[in-house]
Short mmCIF file of C-alpha atoms in Angstrom, two decimals:
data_model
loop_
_atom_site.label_atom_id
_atom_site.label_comp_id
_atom_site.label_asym_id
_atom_site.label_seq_id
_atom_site.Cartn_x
_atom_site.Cartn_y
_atom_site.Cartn_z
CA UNK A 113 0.00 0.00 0.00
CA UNK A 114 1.14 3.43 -1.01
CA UNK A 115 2.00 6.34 1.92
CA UNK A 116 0.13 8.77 0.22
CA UNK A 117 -3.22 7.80 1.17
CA UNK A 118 -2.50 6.37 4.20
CA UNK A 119 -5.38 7.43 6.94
CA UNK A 120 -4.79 6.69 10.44
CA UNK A 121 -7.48 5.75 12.93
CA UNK A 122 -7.19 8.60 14.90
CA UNK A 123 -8.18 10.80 11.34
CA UNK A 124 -10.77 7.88 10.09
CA UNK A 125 -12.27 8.85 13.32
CA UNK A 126 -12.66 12.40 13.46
CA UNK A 127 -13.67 12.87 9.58
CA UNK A 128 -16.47 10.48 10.28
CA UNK A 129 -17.50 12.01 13.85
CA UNK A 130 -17.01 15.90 12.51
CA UNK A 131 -19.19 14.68 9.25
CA UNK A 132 -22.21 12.95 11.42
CA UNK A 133 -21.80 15.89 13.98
CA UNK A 134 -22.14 18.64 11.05
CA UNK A 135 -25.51 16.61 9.83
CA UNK A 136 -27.10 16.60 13.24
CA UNK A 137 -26.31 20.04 13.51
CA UNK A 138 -27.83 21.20 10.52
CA UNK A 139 -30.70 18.98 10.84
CA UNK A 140 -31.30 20.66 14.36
CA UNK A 141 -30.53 23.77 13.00
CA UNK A 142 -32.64 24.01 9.67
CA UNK A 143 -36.06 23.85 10.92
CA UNK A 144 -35.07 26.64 13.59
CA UNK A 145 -34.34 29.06 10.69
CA UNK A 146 -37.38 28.34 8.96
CA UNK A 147 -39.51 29.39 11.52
CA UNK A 148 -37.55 32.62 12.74
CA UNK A 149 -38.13 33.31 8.76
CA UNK A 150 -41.01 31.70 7.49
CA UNK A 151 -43.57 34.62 8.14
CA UNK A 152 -40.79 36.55 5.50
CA UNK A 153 -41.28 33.37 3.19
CA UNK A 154 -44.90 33.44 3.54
CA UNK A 155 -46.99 34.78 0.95
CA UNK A 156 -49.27 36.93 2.14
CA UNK A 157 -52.95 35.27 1.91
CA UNK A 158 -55.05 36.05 -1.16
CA UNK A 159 -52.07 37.96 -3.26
CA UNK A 160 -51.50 34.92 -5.06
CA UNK A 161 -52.12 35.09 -8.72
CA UNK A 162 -54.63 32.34 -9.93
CA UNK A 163 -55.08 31.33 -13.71
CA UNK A 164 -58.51 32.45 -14.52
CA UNK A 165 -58.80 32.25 -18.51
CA UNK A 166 -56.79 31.49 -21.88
CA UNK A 167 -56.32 34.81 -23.23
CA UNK A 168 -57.47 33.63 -26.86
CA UNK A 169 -60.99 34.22 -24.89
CA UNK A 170 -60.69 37.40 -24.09
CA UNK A 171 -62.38 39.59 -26.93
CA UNK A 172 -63.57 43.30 -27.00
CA UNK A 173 -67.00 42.45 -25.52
CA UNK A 174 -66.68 41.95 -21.29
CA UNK A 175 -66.79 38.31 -20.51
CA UNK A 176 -67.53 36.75 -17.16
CA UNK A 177 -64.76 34.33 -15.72
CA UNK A 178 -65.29 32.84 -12.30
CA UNK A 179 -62.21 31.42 -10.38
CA UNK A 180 -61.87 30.96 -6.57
CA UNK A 181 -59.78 31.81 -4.45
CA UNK A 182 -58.35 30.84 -1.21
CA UNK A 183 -59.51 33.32 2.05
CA UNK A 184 -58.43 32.81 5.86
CA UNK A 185 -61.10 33.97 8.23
CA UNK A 186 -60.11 33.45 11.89
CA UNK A 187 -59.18 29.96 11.52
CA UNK A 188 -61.11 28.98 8.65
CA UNK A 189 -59.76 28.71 5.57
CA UNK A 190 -61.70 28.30 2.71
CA UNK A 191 -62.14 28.57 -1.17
CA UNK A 192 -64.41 31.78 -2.45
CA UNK A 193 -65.46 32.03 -5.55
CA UNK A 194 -64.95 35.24 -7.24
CA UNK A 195 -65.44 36.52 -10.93
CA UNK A 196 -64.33 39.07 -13.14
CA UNK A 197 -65.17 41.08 -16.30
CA UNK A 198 -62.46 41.00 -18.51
CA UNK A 199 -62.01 42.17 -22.19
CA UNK A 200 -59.63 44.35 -24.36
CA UNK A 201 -60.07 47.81 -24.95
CA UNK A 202 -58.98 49.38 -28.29
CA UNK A 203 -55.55 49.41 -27.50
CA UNK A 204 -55.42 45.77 -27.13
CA UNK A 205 -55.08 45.99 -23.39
CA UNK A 206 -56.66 43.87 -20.74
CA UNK A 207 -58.93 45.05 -18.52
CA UNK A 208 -60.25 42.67 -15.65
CA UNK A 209 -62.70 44.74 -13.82
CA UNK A 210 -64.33 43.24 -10.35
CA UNK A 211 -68.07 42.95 -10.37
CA UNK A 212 -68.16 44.07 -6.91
CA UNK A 213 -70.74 47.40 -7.25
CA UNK A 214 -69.06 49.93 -5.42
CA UNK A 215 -72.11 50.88 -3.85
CA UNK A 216 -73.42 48.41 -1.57
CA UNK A 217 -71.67 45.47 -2.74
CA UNK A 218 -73.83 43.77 -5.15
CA UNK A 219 -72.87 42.03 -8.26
CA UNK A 220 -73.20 43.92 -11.45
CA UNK A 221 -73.90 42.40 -14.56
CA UNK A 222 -73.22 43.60 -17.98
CA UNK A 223 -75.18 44.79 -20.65
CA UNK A 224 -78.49 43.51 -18.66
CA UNK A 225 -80.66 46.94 -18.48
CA UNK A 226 -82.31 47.81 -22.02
CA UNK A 227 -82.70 50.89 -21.98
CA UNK A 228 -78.68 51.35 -21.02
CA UNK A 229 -77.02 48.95 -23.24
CA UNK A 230 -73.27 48.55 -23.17
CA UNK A 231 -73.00 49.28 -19.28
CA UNK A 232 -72.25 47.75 -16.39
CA UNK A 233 -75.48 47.06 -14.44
CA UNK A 234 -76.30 46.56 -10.78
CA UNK A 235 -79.68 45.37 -9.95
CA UNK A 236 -79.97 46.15 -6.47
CA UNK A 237 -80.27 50.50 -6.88
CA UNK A 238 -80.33 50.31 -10.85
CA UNK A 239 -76.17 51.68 -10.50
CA UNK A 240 -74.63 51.76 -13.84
CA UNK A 241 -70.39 51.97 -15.11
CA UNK A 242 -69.50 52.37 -18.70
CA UNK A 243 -67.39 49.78 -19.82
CA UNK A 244 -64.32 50.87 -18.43
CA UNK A 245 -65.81 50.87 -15.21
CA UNK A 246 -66.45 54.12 -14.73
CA UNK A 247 -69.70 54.85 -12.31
CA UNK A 248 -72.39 56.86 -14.16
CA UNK A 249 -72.56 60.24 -12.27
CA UNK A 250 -76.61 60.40 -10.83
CA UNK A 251 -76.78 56.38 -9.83
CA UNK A 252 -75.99 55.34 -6.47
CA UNK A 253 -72.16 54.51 -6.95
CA UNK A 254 -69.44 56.89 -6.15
CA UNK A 255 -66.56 55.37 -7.60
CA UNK A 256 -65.47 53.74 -10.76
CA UNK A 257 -65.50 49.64 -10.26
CA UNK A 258 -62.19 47.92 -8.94
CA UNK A 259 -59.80 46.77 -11.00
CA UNK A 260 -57.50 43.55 -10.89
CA UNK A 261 -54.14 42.87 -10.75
CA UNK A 262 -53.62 40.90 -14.14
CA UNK A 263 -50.29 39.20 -15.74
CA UNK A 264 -50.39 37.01 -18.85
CA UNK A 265 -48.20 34.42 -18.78
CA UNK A 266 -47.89 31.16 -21.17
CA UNK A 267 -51.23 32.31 -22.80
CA UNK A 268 -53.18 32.42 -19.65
CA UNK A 269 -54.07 35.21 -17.67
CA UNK A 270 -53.52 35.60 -14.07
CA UNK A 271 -55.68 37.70 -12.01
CA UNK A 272 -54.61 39.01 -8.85
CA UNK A 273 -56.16 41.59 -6.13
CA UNK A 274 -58.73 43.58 -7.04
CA UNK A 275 -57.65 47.32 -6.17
CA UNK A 276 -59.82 50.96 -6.53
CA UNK A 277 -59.08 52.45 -9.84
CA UNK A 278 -55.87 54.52 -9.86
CA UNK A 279 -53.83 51.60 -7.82
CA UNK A 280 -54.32 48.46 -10.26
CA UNK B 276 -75.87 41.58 4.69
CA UNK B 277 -75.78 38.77 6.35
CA UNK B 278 -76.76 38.17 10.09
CA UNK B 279 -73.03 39.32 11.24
CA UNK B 280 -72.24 42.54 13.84
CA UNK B 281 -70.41 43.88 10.57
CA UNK B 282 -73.05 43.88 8.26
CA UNK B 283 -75.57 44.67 11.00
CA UNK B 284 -73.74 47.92 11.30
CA UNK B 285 -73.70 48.70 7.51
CA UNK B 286 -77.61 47.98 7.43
CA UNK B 287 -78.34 50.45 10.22
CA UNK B 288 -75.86 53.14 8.05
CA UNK B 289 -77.87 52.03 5.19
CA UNK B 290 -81.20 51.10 6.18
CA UNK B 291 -82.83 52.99 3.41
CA UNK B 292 -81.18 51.06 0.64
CA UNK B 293 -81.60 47.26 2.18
CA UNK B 294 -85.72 46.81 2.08
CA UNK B 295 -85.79 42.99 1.24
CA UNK B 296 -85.48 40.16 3.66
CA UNK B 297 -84.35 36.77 2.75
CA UNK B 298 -85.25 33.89 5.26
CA UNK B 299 -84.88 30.38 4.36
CA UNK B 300 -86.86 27.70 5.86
CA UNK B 301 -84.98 24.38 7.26
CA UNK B 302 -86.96 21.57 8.20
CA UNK B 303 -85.60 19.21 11.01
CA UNK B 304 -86.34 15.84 11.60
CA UNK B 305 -84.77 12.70 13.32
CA UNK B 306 -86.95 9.57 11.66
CA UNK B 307 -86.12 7.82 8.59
CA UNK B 308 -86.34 11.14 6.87
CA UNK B 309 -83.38 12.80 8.06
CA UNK B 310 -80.75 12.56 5.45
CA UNK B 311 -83.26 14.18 3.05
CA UNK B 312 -83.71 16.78 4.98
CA UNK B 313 -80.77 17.59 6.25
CA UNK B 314 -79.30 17.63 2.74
CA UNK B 315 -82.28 19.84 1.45
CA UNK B 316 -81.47 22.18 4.04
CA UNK B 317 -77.90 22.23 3.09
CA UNK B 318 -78.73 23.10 -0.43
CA UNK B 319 -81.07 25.62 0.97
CA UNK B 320 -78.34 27.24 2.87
CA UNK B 321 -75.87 27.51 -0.04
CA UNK B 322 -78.51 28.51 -2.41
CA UNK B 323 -79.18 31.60 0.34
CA UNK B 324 -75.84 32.23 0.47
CA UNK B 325 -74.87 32.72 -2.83
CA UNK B 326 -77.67 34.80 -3.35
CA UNK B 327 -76.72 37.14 -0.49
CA UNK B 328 -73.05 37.69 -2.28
CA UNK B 329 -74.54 38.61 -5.50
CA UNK B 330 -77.29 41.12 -4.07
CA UNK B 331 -76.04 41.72 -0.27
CA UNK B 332 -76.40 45.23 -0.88
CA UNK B 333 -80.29 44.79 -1.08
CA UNK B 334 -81.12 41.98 0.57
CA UNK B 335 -80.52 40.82 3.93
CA UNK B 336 -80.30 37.17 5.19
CA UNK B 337 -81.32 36.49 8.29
CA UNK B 338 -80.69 32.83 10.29
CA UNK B 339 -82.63 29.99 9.20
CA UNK B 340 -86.30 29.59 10.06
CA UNK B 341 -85.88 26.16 11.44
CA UNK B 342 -88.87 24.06 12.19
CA UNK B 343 -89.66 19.94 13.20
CA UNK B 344 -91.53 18.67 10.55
CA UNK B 345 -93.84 17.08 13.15
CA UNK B 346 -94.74 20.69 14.62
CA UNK B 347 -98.19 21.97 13.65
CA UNK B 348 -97.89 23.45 10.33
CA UNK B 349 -100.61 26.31 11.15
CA UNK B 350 -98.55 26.88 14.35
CA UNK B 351 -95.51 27.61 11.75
CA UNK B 352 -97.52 29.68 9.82
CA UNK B 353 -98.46 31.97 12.10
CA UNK B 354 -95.29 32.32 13.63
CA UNK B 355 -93.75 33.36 10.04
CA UNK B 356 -96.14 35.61 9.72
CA UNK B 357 -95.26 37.57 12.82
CA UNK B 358 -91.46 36.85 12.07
CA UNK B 359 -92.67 39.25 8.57
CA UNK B 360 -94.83 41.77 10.50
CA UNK B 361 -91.98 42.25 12.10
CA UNK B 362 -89.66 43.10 9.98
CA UNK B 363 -92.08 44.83 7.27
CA UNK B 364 -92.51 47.30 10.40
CA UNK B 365 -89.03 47.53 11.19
CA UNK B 366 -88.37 49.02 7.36
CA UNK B 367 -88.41 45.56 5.45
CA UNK B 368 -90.60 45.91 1.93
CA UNK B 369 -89.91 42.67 0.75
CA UNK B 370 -89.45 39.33 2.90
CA UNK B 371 -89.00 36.44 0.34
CA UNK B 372 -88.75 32.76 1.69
CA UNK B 373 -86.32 29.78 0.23
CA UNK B 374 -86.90 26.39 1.35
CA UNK B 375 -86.60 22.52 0.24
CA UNK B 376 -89.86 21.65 1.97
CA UNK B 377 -92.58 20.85 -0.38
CA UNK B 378 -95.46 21.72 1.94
CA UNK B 379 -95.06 25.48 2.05
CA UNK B 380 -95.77 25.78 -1.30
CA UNK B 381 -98.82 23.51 -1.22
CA UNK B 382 -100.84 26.00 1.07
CA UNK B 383 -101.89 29.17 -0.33
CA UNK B 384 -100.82 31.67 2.08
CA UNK B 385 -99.73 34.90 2.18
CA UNK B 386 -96.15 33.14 2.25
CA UNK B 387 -96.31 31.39 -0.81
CA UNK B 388 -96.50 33.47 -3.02
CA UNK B 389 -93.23 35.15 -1.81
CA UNK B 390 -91.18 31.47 -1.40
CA UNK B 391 -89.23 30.07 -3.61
CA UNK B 392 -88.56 26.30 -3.61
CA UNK B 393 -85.14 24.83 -4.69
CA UNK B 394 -85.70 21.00 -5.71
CA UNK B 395 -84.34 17.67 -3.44
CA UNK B 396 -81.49 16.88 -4.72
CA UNK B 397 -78.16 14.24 -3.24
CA UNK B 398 -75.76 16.90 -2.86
CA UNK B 399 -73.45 14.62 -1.00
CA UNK B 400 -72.79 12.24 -3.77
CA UNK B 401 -72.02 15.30 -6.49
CA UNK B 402 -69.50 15.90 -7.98
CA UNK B 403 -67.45 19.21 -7.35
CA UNK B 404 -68.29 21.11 -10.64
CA UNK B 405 -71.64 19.79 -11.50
CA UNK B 406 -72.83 20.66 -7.70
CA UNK B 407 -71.60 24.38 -8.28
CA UNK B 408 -73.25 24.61 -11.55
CA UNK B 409 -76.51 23.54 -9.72
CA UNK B 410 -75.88 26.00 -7.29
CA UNK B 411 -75.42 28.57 -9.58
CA UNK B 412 -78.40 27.61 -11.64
CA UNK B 413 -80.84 27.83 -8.49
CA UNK B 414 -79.66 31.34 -7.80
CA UNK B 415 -79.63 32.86 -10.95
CA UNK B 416 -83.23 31.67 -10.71
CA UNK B 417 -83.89 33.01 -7.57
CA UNK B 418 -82.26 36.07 -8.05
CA UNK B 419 -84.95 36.53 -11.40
CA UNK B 420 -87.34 35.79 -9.07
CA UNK B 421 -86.02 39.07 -7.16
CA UNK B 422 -85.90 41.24 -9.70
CA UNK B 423 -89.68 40.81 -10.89
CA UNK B 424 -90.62 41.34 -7.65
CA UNK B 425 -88.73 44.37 -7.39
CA UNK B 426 -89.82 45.88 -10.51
#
C-alpha cells in the first residue's frame, strides 16, 4: 500500500464524527431558521395570482370568468369564488374589472338593463359603469368599479387583487 | 348583509337602501327522513348564500327559520307571519322565503306566493363542478325571481 493515502485511525475517526456531527447540527438547526423566517417566506394570503382564462378568450366584448380563491377567516380557511369582467379595450389591453358594485356590494352584470345597453349594471339600486368601469354620475355609486391585478403568462391570464381604480 | 355585527352595522348606516329580507326555511327531523332533509337544508343554505353575495347590498339574510316537521304546520304559519310583520314594520318591503320543503308551497298563504322552492337533490354524492353549476343555476333563478318582484 502506497504512503500517500495512508489514513490513520485517529483521522478515520474524526472525519467520520465531525461529518455525522455537522448533519445533526444542521438537521437541528434548519427547521429553527425556517420558523424565525417563514412569516418573511410566507406569501401573504389572497395575493397569489390564480389562472382564470386562456387569453385567446378574451375579446372586446366583457366576458364573465369565475375562479376561486383561497380566504383565511379566523381559523377557517376556505375557497371563495370570485369573478371578473375582462375584455380588451382598443388598445389591445386587458382590462379585468371586479363585479363588486361599489355601492353596496352587489354584483353587477353587464349589458343587462335595455334601456342602457353597453354598461355595467347593478340590480340592487339600478347603479350603472361604462365599460371601463367608470360609475355613471346620478346612480348610487361613487366610484369607478375595482380593477384587478392581471399578468399574462404562457397564454393564460392571471388575475390578482382587485384594487380601486388609480392603484391596479 | 348577512346576520353578522359587521353587516348589522352597515344595514343600520344604510337602512334605506336594504328593504328585502331573505329567510330560508330548514326543516328538522330525526326519523327515517333525516338525510333528506338535512341535505335539502344544506342546499337551501348555499342557495341563500350565494344569493346574499350577488345582491347583499339589497337583501338581507337572516338565520334559518328552522322548524320539526312534526310541529303543527298552522302553528308555523303563524309564527312566520309575525317573524314578517316584524320586519315589514321595522323598514323591510320585501321578505321572500327559500326552502326545500314541499309543503309550504302547497298551502296558499300569504307566504307562498313570496317562497321560492329549490328541488331535493343528493348533494353529498355530487361531484365538485356539476354541484356548483346547480348551485349557480338555483340562484340565478332566484335572483330573477327578485328582480320581478322588485320591478
Amino acid at each position: 500500500m502506497s504512503d500517500k493515502h495512508r489514513v490513520t485511525r485517529r483521522q478515520f475517526l474524526n472525519y467520520t464524527l465531525t461529518g455525522v456531527g455537522g448533519f445533526m447540527a444542521a438537521g437541528t438547526l434548519m427547521p429553527m431558521l425556517r420558523f424565525a423566517f417563514d412569516p418573511i417566506l410566507k406569501d401573504e394570503a389572497g395575493t397569489e395570482m390564480v389562472a382564470v382564462a386562456d387569453v385567446k378568450d378574451i375579446t372586446t366584448e366583457p366576458k364573465r370568468f369565475d375562479f376561486k380563491v383561497k380566504v383565511k377567516d379566523a381559523w377557517y380557511e376556505s375557497e371563495e369564488p370570485r369573478s371578473a369582467w375582462v375584455y380588451k379595450n382598443e388598445k389591445g389591453e386587458i382590462i379585468a374589472l371586479s363585479p363588486i358594485c361599489k355601492h353596496l356590494g352587489c354584483t353587477v352584470d353587464w349589458n343587462t338593463d335595455k334601456e342602457h345597453p353597453n354598461q355595467f349594471f347593478c340590480p340592487c339600486h339600478y347603479g350603472r359603469y361604462t365599460k371601463d368601469g367608470t360609475n355613471v354620475p346620478g346612480t348610487p355609486p361613487q366610484a369607478p368599479l375595482d380593477r384587478y391585478e392581471y399578468k399574462v403568462k404562457d397564454g393564460k391570464l392571471y388575475l390578482g387583487k382587485a384594487k380601486p381604480r388609480g392603484e391596479a | 348583509m348577512k346576520w353578522t355585527a359587521a353587516d348589522v352595522e352597515l344595514y343600520q348606516k344604510e337602512k334605506d337602501y336594504i328593504d328585502t329580507a331573505l329567510i330560508p326555511l330548514i326543516p328538522i327531523t330525526m326519523d327515517d327522513g333525516a338525510k333528506t332533509a338535512a341535505s335539502g337544508g344544506e342546499f337551501v343554505q348555499l342557495v341563500a348564500g350565494e344569493l346574499e353575495r350577488q345582491l347583499k347590498g339589497r337583501v338581507f339574510l337572516f338565520p334559518p327559520f328552522s322548524y320539526f316537521l312534526s310541529e303543527s304546520r298552522q302553528s308555523l304559519v303563524e309564527r312566520l307571519t309575525d317573524w314578517t310583520s316584524l320586519l315589514m314594520e321595522q323598514g323591510m318591503k320585501y321578505v321572500f322565503y327559500v326552502t326545500c320543503d314541499r309543503e309550504w308551497k302547497g298551502k296558499e298563504t300569504a307566504i307562498s306566493d313570496r317562497l321560492w322552492l329549490v328541488p331535493a337533490v343528493p348533494l353529498e354524492n355530487m361531484d365538485e363542478s356539476y354541484k356548483y353549476e346547480l348551485i349557480r343555476d338555483q340562484t340565478s333563478g332566484l335572483l330573477r325571481f327578485f328582480i320581478s318582484q322588485w320591478s
